[in-house]
């Protein structure tokens, strides 16, 4: 059964169990999915900041973008757990003969690459949602400012959580060129996410 | 049906709908409940930081405290939505006669007080979980550092989200003494939460 089909209560139970998954990577994707959902709510409210057509058009566009982002973040909750399960399975492969050792090494590297790509995707999606948060802060109904503010806080947490998970996995990658490129993209994404979050919060206070 | 009995997928859907609840207050409680669950997981791992009896004892104590905190945060997910529904219902009460106006005013104040107390409780619980996070960072298995780091990020987001929800509701309280006392407690809680989060993160990097 996929994690997102569990009840919220059972999902919390799964996060607290000592089984390897779900762990922080799935939790980061969930945090960003909840934050994105709150932004979709503000975008869908009948009231806007000033009641203008411009507000309505900006919110409709942001809402459509967020719907796609939320779908991908929701998928990432399960993808992260599956990717980490493959890392654990790869480490458990037999290493008796030289051939087995070589095959195990390849399997570990492939699994670590996938386990890096899922949280890297979560960082990308969180940065995209935060870019929309700034639009929603500028055009959304003022009465929903606290909801948008909570959304920004959750997306900051999702971004930070994704970063921690990318960093721990690229540490094990033997392809140092690829690890370096990933680390650089991650830094750029986190900087863009932080700037968008700051901008959204400034607009929500204005 | 309670929110925590919904599937995670349906709960995300509920957060994104334009219905008044669930909103940011429930999302803040959920964020802290997920963060607390990840800390419980690290506390329950068979391996500890140094393998000492001291680690094991500290983690067992922290794990027990977190189990209680998680149960209350889980309840708060639904409580926040119910409290906000009561605020909305109070504002919709008839206000034709002077008597109706007086009764509506009392109902609004009672509902706002309850809608303040739920996120105030979430801030308290998040601060308590972050105090345990520092213990877990000091004694937990190093391989789970990223999980503990994600937990801290989620609990920061839950604290911030709770703060935004307390602040928006105390703005409407007519009892200024009570509003002032609540604002002061909130400030203290958020400061304690930030200190504990900083301490936990420093230990995780060490």
Short mmCIF file of C-alpha atoms in Angstrom, two decimals:
data_model
loop_
_atom_site.label_atom_id
_atom_site.label_comp_id
_atom_site.label_asym_id
_atom_site.label_seq_id
_atom_site.Cartn_x
_atom_site.Cartn_y
_atom_site.Cartn_z
CA UNK A 1 0.00 0.00 0.00
CA UNK A 2 1.33 3.41 -0.85
CA UNK A 3 2.05 5.80 2.00
CA UNK A 4 -0.39 8.42 0.76
CA UNK A 5 -3.24 5.92 0.89
CA UNK A 6 -2.61 5.36 4.61
CA UNK A 7 -4.70 7.39 7.01
CA UNK A 8 -2.88 10.40 8.41
CA UNK A 9 -2.85 8.63 11.78
CA UNK A 10 -1.23 5.49 10.32
CA UNK A 11 1.24 7.59 8.33
CA UNK A 12 2.38 9.28 11.56
CA UNK A 13 2.76 5.80 13.05
CA UNK A 14 4.88 4.74 10.06
CA UNK A 15 7.16 7.77 10.48
CA UNK A 16 7.70 6.91 14.15
CA UNK A 17 8.44 3.21 13.63
CA UNK A 18 12.08 2.12 13.63
CA UNK A 19 11.71 0.65 10.11
CA UNK A 20 14.09 2.33 7.65
CA UNK A 21 11.26 3.96 5.68
CA UNK A 22 9.41 6.28 5.57
CA UNK A 23 12.00 8.71 6.86
CA UNK A 24 13.00 12.34 6.59
CA UNK A 25 12.89 12.41 2.79
CA UNK A 26 9.22 11.42 2.67
CA UNK A 27 8.48 13.82 5.55
CA UNK A 28 10.10 16.68 3.62
CA UNK A 29 7.97 15.90 0.55
CA UNK A 30 4.86 15.75 2.75
CA UNK A 31 5.67 19.09 4.39
CA UNK A 32 6.00 20.76 1.00
CA UNK A 33 2.84 19.03 -0.27
CA UNK A 34 0.86 20.40 2.71
CA UNK A 35 2.36 23.89 2.21
CA UNK A 36 1.51 23.77 -1.49
CA UNK A 37 -2.05 22.64 -0.66
CA UNK A 38 -2.57 25.65 1.62
CA UNK A 39 -1.41 27.96 -1.16
CA UNK A 40 -3.87 26.28 -3.56
CA UNK A 41 -6.60 26.99 -1.00
CA UNK A 42 -5.74 30.69 -0.85
CA UNK A 43 -5.60 30.82 -4.66
CA UNK A 44 -9.07 29.22 -4.84
CA UNK A 45 -10.82 31.59 -2.39
CA UNK A 46 -13.63 33.66 -3.90
CA UNK A 47 -12.10 36.82 -2.42
CA UNK A 48 -8.77 38.33 -3.53
CA UNK A 49 -6.56 41.03 -2.10
CA UNK A 50 -8.18 43.96 -3.94
CA UNK A 51 -10.98 42.22 -5.84
CA UNK A 52 -9.37 43.14 -9.18
CA UNK A 53 -9.34 41.10 -12.40
CA UNK A 54 -5.55 41.22 -12.20
CA UNK A 55 -5.67 39.48 -8.79
CA UNK A 56 -8.02 36.83 -10.13
CA UNK A 57 -5.85 36.13 -13.20
CA UNK A 58 -2.63 35.94 -11.14
CA UNK A 59 -4.23 33.59 -8.60
CA UNK A 60 -5.69 31.36 -11.32
CA UNK A 61 -2.28 31.02 -12.95
CA UNK A 62 -0.51 30.35 -9.63
CA UNK A 63 -3.22 27.88 -8.59
CA UNK A 64 -2.82 25.91 -11.83
CA UNK A 65 0.97 25.77 -11.41
CA UNK A 66 0.62 24.67 -7.78
CA UNK A 67 -1.78 21.87 -8.71
CA UNK A 68 0.92 20.31 -10.88
CA UNK A 69 3.58 20.84 -8.19
CA UNK A 70 1.39 19.26 -5.51
CA UNK A 71 0.79 16.15 -7.64
CA UNK A 72 4.56 15.65 -8.04
CA UNK A 73 5.28 16.29 -4.35
CA UNK A 74 2.58 13.77 -3.40
CA UNK A 75 4.24 11.15 -5.62
CA UNK A 76 7.63 11.98 -4.08
CA UNK A 77 6.38 10.93 -0.61
CA UNK A 78 6.28 7.31 -1.81
CA UNK A 79 9.17 7.65 -4.28
CA UNK A 80 11.57 8.68 -1.53
CA UNK A 81 10.70 5.65 0.58
CA UNK A 82 11.04 3.33 -2.44
CA UNK A 83 14.40 4.86 -3.37
CA UNK A 84 15.76 4.45 0.14
CA UNK A 85 14.48 0.87 0.33
CA UNK A 86 16.54 0.18 -2.81
CA UNK A 87 19.64 1.65 -1.17
CA UNK A 88 19.17 -0.66 1.83
CA UNK A 89 18.61 -3.63 -0.51
CA UNK A 90 21.73 -2.81 -2.52
CA UNK A 91 23.91 -2.70 0.61
CA UNK A 92 22.55 -6.15 1.53
CA UNK A 93 23.60 -7.75 -1.78
CA UNK A 94 26.12 -10.62 -1.47
CA UNK A 95 29.79 -9.63 -1.56
CA UNK A 96 31.50 -13.02 -1.50
CA UNK A 97 33.18 -13.07 -4.94
CA UNK A 98 34.89 -10.24 -6.83
CA UNK A 99 32.00 -10.31 -9.32
CA UNK A 100 29.43 -10.00 -6.56
CA UNK A 101 31.39 -7.14 -5.04
CA UNK A 102 31.49 -5.34 -8.38
CA UNK A 103 27.76 -5.89 -8.99
CA UNK A 104 26.96 -4.70 -5.46
CA UNK A 105 29.03 -1.56 -5.95
CA UNK A 106 27.15 -0.70 -9.16
CA UNK A 107 23.78 -1.40 -7.52
CA UNK A 108 24.66 0.84 -4.54
CA UNK A 109 25.72 3.69 -6.82
CA UNK A 110 22.55 3.42 -8.92
CA UNK A 111 20.40 3.33 -5.80
CA UNK A 112 22.19 6.29 -4.21
CA UNK A 113 21.78 8.29 -7.42
CA UNK A 114 18.02 7.65 -7.39
CA UNK A 115 17.86 8.40 -3.66
CA UNK A 116 19.58 11.72 -4.41
CA UNK A 117 17.34 12.60 -7.34
CA UNK A 118 14.07 12.26 -5.40
CA UNK A 119 14.90 14.88 -2.72
CA UNK A 120 16.60 17.04 -5.38
CA UNK A 121 13.24 17.02 -7.17
CA UNK A 122 11.50 17.92 -3.89
CA UNK A 123 13.86 20.89 -3.51
CA UNK A 124 13.04 22.00 -7.10
CA UNK A 125 9.29 21.63 -6.51
CA UNK A 126 9.46 23.45 -3.16
CA UNK A 127 11.34 26.34 -4.78
CA UNK A 128 8.67 26.47 -7.51
CA UNK A 129 5.88 26.50 -4.92
CA UNK A 130 7.63 29.31 -3.02
CA UNK A 131 7.83 31.34 -6.23
CA UNK A 132 4.03 30.97 -6.48
CA UNK A 133 3.72 31.85 -2.77
CA UNK A 134 5.06 35.32 -3.52
CA UNK A 135 2.34 35.76 -6.20
CA UNK A 136 -0.33 34.54 -3.80
CA UNK A 137 0.94 36.83 -1.05
CA UNK A 138 0.66 39.77 -3.45
CA UNK A 139 -2.81 38.94 -4.80
CA UNK A 140 -4.54 36.65 -2.26
CA UNK A 141 -7.23 37.55 0.28
CA UNK A 142 -5.73 39.24 3.34
CA UNK A 143 -7.87 37.19 5.74
CA UNK A 144 -5.92 34.11 4.60
CA UNK A 145 -2.51 35.66 5.32
CA UNK A 146 -1.84 33.31 8.22
CA UNK A 147 -2.60 30.28 6.00
CA UNK A 148 -0.16 31.58 3.38
CA UNK A 149 2.38 32.26 6.14
CA UNK A 150 2.07 28.69 7.44
CA UNK A 151 2.48 27.47 3.84
CA UNK A 152 5.74 29.40 3.49
CA UNK A 153 7.04 27.96 6.79
CA UNK A 154 6.18 24.42 5.65
CA UNK A 155 7.85 24.92 2.27
CA UNK A 156 10.98 26.25 4.00
CA UNK A 157 10.98 23.07 6.12
CA UNK A 158 10.40 20.91 3.04
CA UNK A 159 13.28 22.60 1.23
CA UNK A 160 15.59 22.21 4.21
CA UNK A 161 14.55 18.57 4.65
CA UNK A 162 15.14 17.85 0.97
CA UNK A 163 18.58 19.49 1.21
CA UNK A 164 19.61 17.30 4.15
CA UNK A 165 18.56 14.19 2.24
CA UNK A 166 20.39 15.16 -0.95
CA UNK A 167 23.53 15.95 1.04
CA UNK A 168 23.58 12.65 2.91
CA UNK A 169 23.20 10.68 -0.34
CA UNK A 170 25.67 12.56 -2.53
CA UNK A 171 28.25 11.85 0.19
CA UNK A 172 28.21 8.23 -1.01
CA UNK A 173 28.38 8.91 -4.78
CA UNK A 174 31.62 7.81 -6.42
CA UNK A 175 31.01 9.97 -9.53
CA UNK A 176 32.46 13.17 -8.09
CA UNK A 177 31.60 15.29 -11.17
CA UNK A 178 27.94 14.37 -10.88
CA UNK A 179 27.98 14.88 -7.10
CA UNK A 180 29.51 18.33 -7.55
CA UNK A 181 26.93 19.36 -10.17
CA UNK A 182 24.13 18.16 -7.89
CA UNK A 183 25.54 20.05 -4.91
CA UNK A 184 25.74 23.21 -7.01
CA UNK A 185 22.17 22.88 -8.26
CA UNK A 186 21.03 22.24 -4.69
CA UNK A 187 22.73 25.41 -3.46
CA UNK A 188 21.11 27.46 -6.23
CA UNK A 189 17.67 25.96 -5.49
CA UNK A 190 17.94 26.62 -1.75
CA UNK A 191 19.03 30.21 -2.37
CA UNK A 192 16.13 30.79 -4.77
CA UNK A 193 13.71 29.17 -2.31
CA UNK A 194 14.94 31.35 0.57
CA UNK A 195 14.65 34.53 -1.54
CA UNK A 196 11.09 33.65 -2.64
CA UNK A 197 10.11 32.79 0.95
CA UNK A 198 11.51 36.12 2.21
CA UNK A 199 9.66 37.97 -0.54
CA UNK A 200 6.38 36.20 0.21
CA UNK A 201 6.69 36.92 3.95
CA UNK A 202 7.44 40.60 3.31
CA UNK A 203 4.32 40.84 1.10
CA UNK A 204 2.20 39.09 3.75
CA UNK A 205 3.31 41.63 6.36
CA UNK A 206 2.74 44.60 4.01
CA UNK B 1 -14.98 11.93 9.94
CA UNK B 2 -11.96 13.24 11.71
CA UNK B 3 -9.16 14.67 9.59
CA UNK B 4 -6.59 12.19 10.87
CA UNK B 5 -8.72 9.28 9.69
CA UNK B 6 -8.62 10.63 6.13
CA UNK B 7 -5.99 9.18 3.83
CA UNK B 8 -2.96 11.45 3.46
CA UNK B 9 -4.05 12.05 -0.15
CA UNK B 10 -7.55 13.16 0.92
CA UNK B 11 -6.13 15.28 3.74
CA UNK B 12 -3.98 17.15 1.20
CA UNK B 13 -7.13 17.61 -0.88
CA UNK B 14 -8.94 19.02 2.16
CA UNK B 15 -6.12 21.51 2.81
CA UNK B 16 -6.32 22.74 -0.79
CA UNK B 17 -10.10 23.14 -0.90
CA UNK B 18 -11.53 26.64 -0.44
CA UNK B 19 -13.59 25.46 2.57
CA UNK B 20 -12.67 27.39 5.73
CA UNK B 21 -11.17 24.30 7.42
CA UNK B 22 -8.75 22.62 7.66
CA UNK B 23 -6.37 25.57 7.40
CA UNK B 24 -2.99 26.70 8.60
CA UNK B 25 -3.63 25.81 12.25
CA UNK B 26 -4.25 22.13 11.45
CA UNK B 27 -1.29 22.15 9.04
CA UNK B 28 0.98 23.51 11.79
CA UNK B 29 -0.14 20.76 14.17
CA UNK B 30 0.44 18.15 11.44
CA UNK B 31 3.93 19.48 10.69
CA UNK B 32 4.88 19.21 14.36
CA UNK B 33 3.27 15.75 14.63
CA UNK B 34 5.37 14.52 11.68
CA UNK B 35 8.53 16.07 13.15
CA UNK B 36 7.78 14.48 16.52
CA UNK B 37 7.20 11.11 14.83
CA UNK B 38 10.62 11.24 13.14
CA UNK B 39 12.25 11.96 16.51
CA UNK B 40 10.40 8.96 17.99
CA UNK B 41 11.83 6.85 15.17
CA UNK B 42 15.40 7.94 15.95
CA UNK B 43 14.80 7.32 19.67
CA UNK B 44 13.55 3.79 18.85
CA UNK B 45 16.49 2.73 16.66
CA UNK B 46 18.51 -0.22 18.00
CA UNK B 47 21.74 1.77 17.51
CA UNK B 48 22.64 4.88 19.52
CA UNK B 49 25.35 7.50 19.12
CA UNK B 50 28.03 5.72 21.16
CA UNK B 51 26.25 2.50 22.11
CA UNK B 52 26.35 3.43 25.81
CA UNK B 53 23.75 2.68 28.48
CA UNK B 54 23.54 6.42 29.04
CA UNK B 55 22.48 6.92 25.39
CA UNK B 56 19.88 4.17 25.70
CA UNK B 57 18.41 5.64 28.90
CA UNK B 58 18.30 9.18 27.50
CA UNK B 59 16.64 8.01 24.27
CA UNK B 60 14.08 5.90 26.15
CA UNK B 61 13.09 8.88 28.29
CA UNK B 62 12.90 11.23 25.31
CA UNK B 63 10.94 8.66 23.30
CA UNK B 64 8.37 8.28 26.07
CA UNK B 65 7.94 12.06 26.36
CA UNK B 66 7.58 12.39 22.58
CA UNK B 67 4.90 9.68 22.45
CA UNK B 68 2.71 11.80 24.72
CA UNK B 69 3.48 14.97 22.75
CA UNK B 70 2.66 13.29 19.44
CA UNK B 71 -0.73 12.08 20.72
CA UNK B 72 -1.67 15.65 21.72
CA UNK B 73 -0.42 17.14 18.45
CA UNK B 74 -2.44 14.56 16.52
CA UNK B 75 -5.58 15.57 18.42
CA UNK B 76 -4.82 19.25 17.75
CA UNK B 77 -5.06 18.67 13.97
CA UNK B 78 -8.81 18.11 14.36
CA UNK B 79 -9.24 20.45 17.34
CA UNK B 80 -7.96 23.42 15.37
CA UNK B 81 -10.42 22.83 12.55
CA UNK B 82 -13.31 22.40 15.03
CA UNK B 83 -12.33 25.60 16.89
CA UNK B 84 -12.18 27.61 13.68
CA UNK B 85 -15.53 26.19 12.53
CA UNK B 86 -16.99 27.52 15.79
CA UNK B 87 -15.54 30.99 15.09
CA UNK B 88 -17.18 30.99 11.65
CA UNK B 89 -20.49 29.79 13.16
CA UNK B 90 -20.37 32.50 15.85
CA UNK B 91 -19.87 35.26 13.27
CA UNK B 92 -22.93 33.92 11.41
CA UNK B 93 -25.24 34.19 14.46
CA UNK B 94 -28.22 36.56 14.04
CA UNK B 95 -27.64 40.18 15.01
CA UNK B 96 -31.10 41.67 14.55
CA UNK B 97 -31.95 42.59 18.15
CA UNK B 98 -29.73 44.06 20.87
CA UNK B 99 -30.03 40.74 22.72
CA UNK B 100 -28.93 38.79 19.66
CA UNK B 101 -26.03 41.19 19.16
CA UNK B 102 -24.92 40.70 22.78
CA UNK B 103 -25.21 36.91 22.55
CA UNK B 104 -23.29 36.90 19.25
CA UNK B 105 -20.52 39.00 20.77
CA UNK B 106 -20.13 36.56 23.69
CA UNK B 107 -20.14 33.57 21.32
CA UNK B 108 -17.48 35.15 19.09
CA UNK B 109 -15.23 35.89 22.08
CA UNK B 110 -15.60 32.34 23.44
CA UNK B 111 -14.88 30.87 20.02
CA UNK B 112 -11.86 33.12 19.44
CA UNK B 113 -10.47 32.19 22.86
CA UNK B 114 -10.72 28.47 21.99
CA UNK B 115 -9.25 29.12 18.53
CA UNK B 116 -6.32 30.84 20.26
CA UNK B 117 -5.80 28.11 22.83
CA UNK B 118 -5.42 25.29 20.28
CA UNK B 119 -2.44 26.81 18.41
CA UNK B 120 -1.01 28.05 21.73
CA UNK B 121 -1.04 24.39 22.79
CA UNK B 122 0.64 23.42 19.51
CA UNK B 123 3.38 25.98 20.21
CA UNK B 124 3.86 24.50 23.71
CA UNK B 125 4.00 20.94 22.37
CA UNK B 126 6.38 21.91 19.55
CA UNK B 127 8.72 23.58 22.06
CA UNK B 128 8.59 20.41 24.21
CA UNK B 129 9.39 18.21 21.18
CA UNK B 130 12.32 20.47 20.28
CA UNK B 131 13.68 20.14 23.82
CA UNK B 132 13.65 16.35 23.26
CA UNK B 133 15.23 16.86 19.82
CA UNK B 134 18.35 18.21 21.50
CA UNK B 135 18.54 15.04 23.66
CA UNK B 136 18.07 12.86 20.59
CA UNK B 137 20.70 14.79 18.66
CA UNK B 138 23.15 14.19 21.51
CA UNK B 139 22.43 10.48 21.98
CA UNK B 140 20.83 9.18 18.74
CA UNK B 141 22.46 7.13 15.98
CA UNK B 142 24.55 9.32 13.67
CA UNK B 143 23.21 7.59 10.54
CA UNK B 144 19.80 9.09 11.39
CA UNK B 145 21.12 12.66 11.64
CA UNK B 146 19.29 13.77 8.52
CA UNK B 147 16.00 12.40 9.88
CA UNK B 148 16.52 14.32 13.12
CA UNK B 149 17.46 17.40 11.09
CA UNK B 150 14.24 17.16 9.06
CA UNK B 151 12.33 16.75 12.34
CA UNK B 152 13.82 19.97 13.69
CA UNK B 153 12.92 21.83 10.47
CA UNK B 154 9.33 20.55 10.67
CA UNK B 155 9.02 21.51 14.34
CA UNK B 156 10.32 25.00 13.56
CA UNK B 157 7.63 25.26 10.86
CA UNK B 158 4.98 23.95 13.26
CA UNK B 159 6.01 26.49 15.90
CA UNK B 160 5.96 29.34 13.39
CA UNK B 161 2.60 28.19 12.02
CA UNK B 162 1.13 27.97 15.52
CA UNK B 163 2.45 31.46 16.28
CA UNK B 164 0.76 32.95 13.19
CA UNK B 165 -2.54 31.34 14.19
CA UNK B 166 -2.38 32.53 17.80
CA UNK B 167 -1.55 36.06 16.64
CA UNK B 168 -4.42 36.29 14.17
CA UNK B 169 -6.92 35.15 16.80
CA UNK B 170 -5.74 37.22 19.76
CA UNK B 171 -6.16 40.26 17.49
CA UNK B 172 -9.92 39.77 17.89
CA UNK B 173 -10.00 39.19 21.67
CA UNK B 174 -11.70 41.97 23.64
CA UNK B 175 -10.11 40.87 26.95
CA UNK B 176 -6.86 42.75 26.50
CA UNK B 177 -5.31 41.41 29.74
CA UNK B 178 -5.77 37.83 28.58
CA UNK B 179 -4.57 38.69 25.06
CA UNK B 180 -1.43 40.29 26.51
CA UNK B 181 -0.67 37.28 28.74
CA UNK B 182 -1.13 34.95 25.77
CA UNK B 183 1.14 37.05 23.57
CA UNK B 184 3.81 37.00 26.28
CA UNK B 185 3.59 33.23 26.72
CA UNK B 186 3.77 32.82 22.96
CA UNK B 187 6.93 34.91 22.74
CA UNK B 188 8.57 32.88 25.52
CA UNK B 189 7.59 29.59 23.85
CA UNK B 190 8.90 30.65 20.46
CA UNK B 191 12.20 31.81 21.99
CA UNK B 192 12.60 28.51 23.87
CA UNK B 193 11.71 26.57 20.71
CA UNK B 194 14.28 28.47 18.63
CA UNK B 195 17.01 27.95 21.26
CA UNK B 196 16.29 24.21 21.46
CA UNK B 197 16.23 23.93 17.64
CA UNK B 198 19.57 25.75 17.38
CA UNK B 199 21.05 23.47 20.06
CA UNK B 200 19.79 20.32 18.34
CA UNK B 201 21.17 21.44 14.96
CA UNK B 202 24.56 22.26 16.49
CA UNK B 203 24.69 18.77 18.05
CA UNK B 204 23.69 17.14 14.75
CA UNK B 205 26.57 18.90 12.97
CA UNK B 206 29.07 18.04 15.74
#
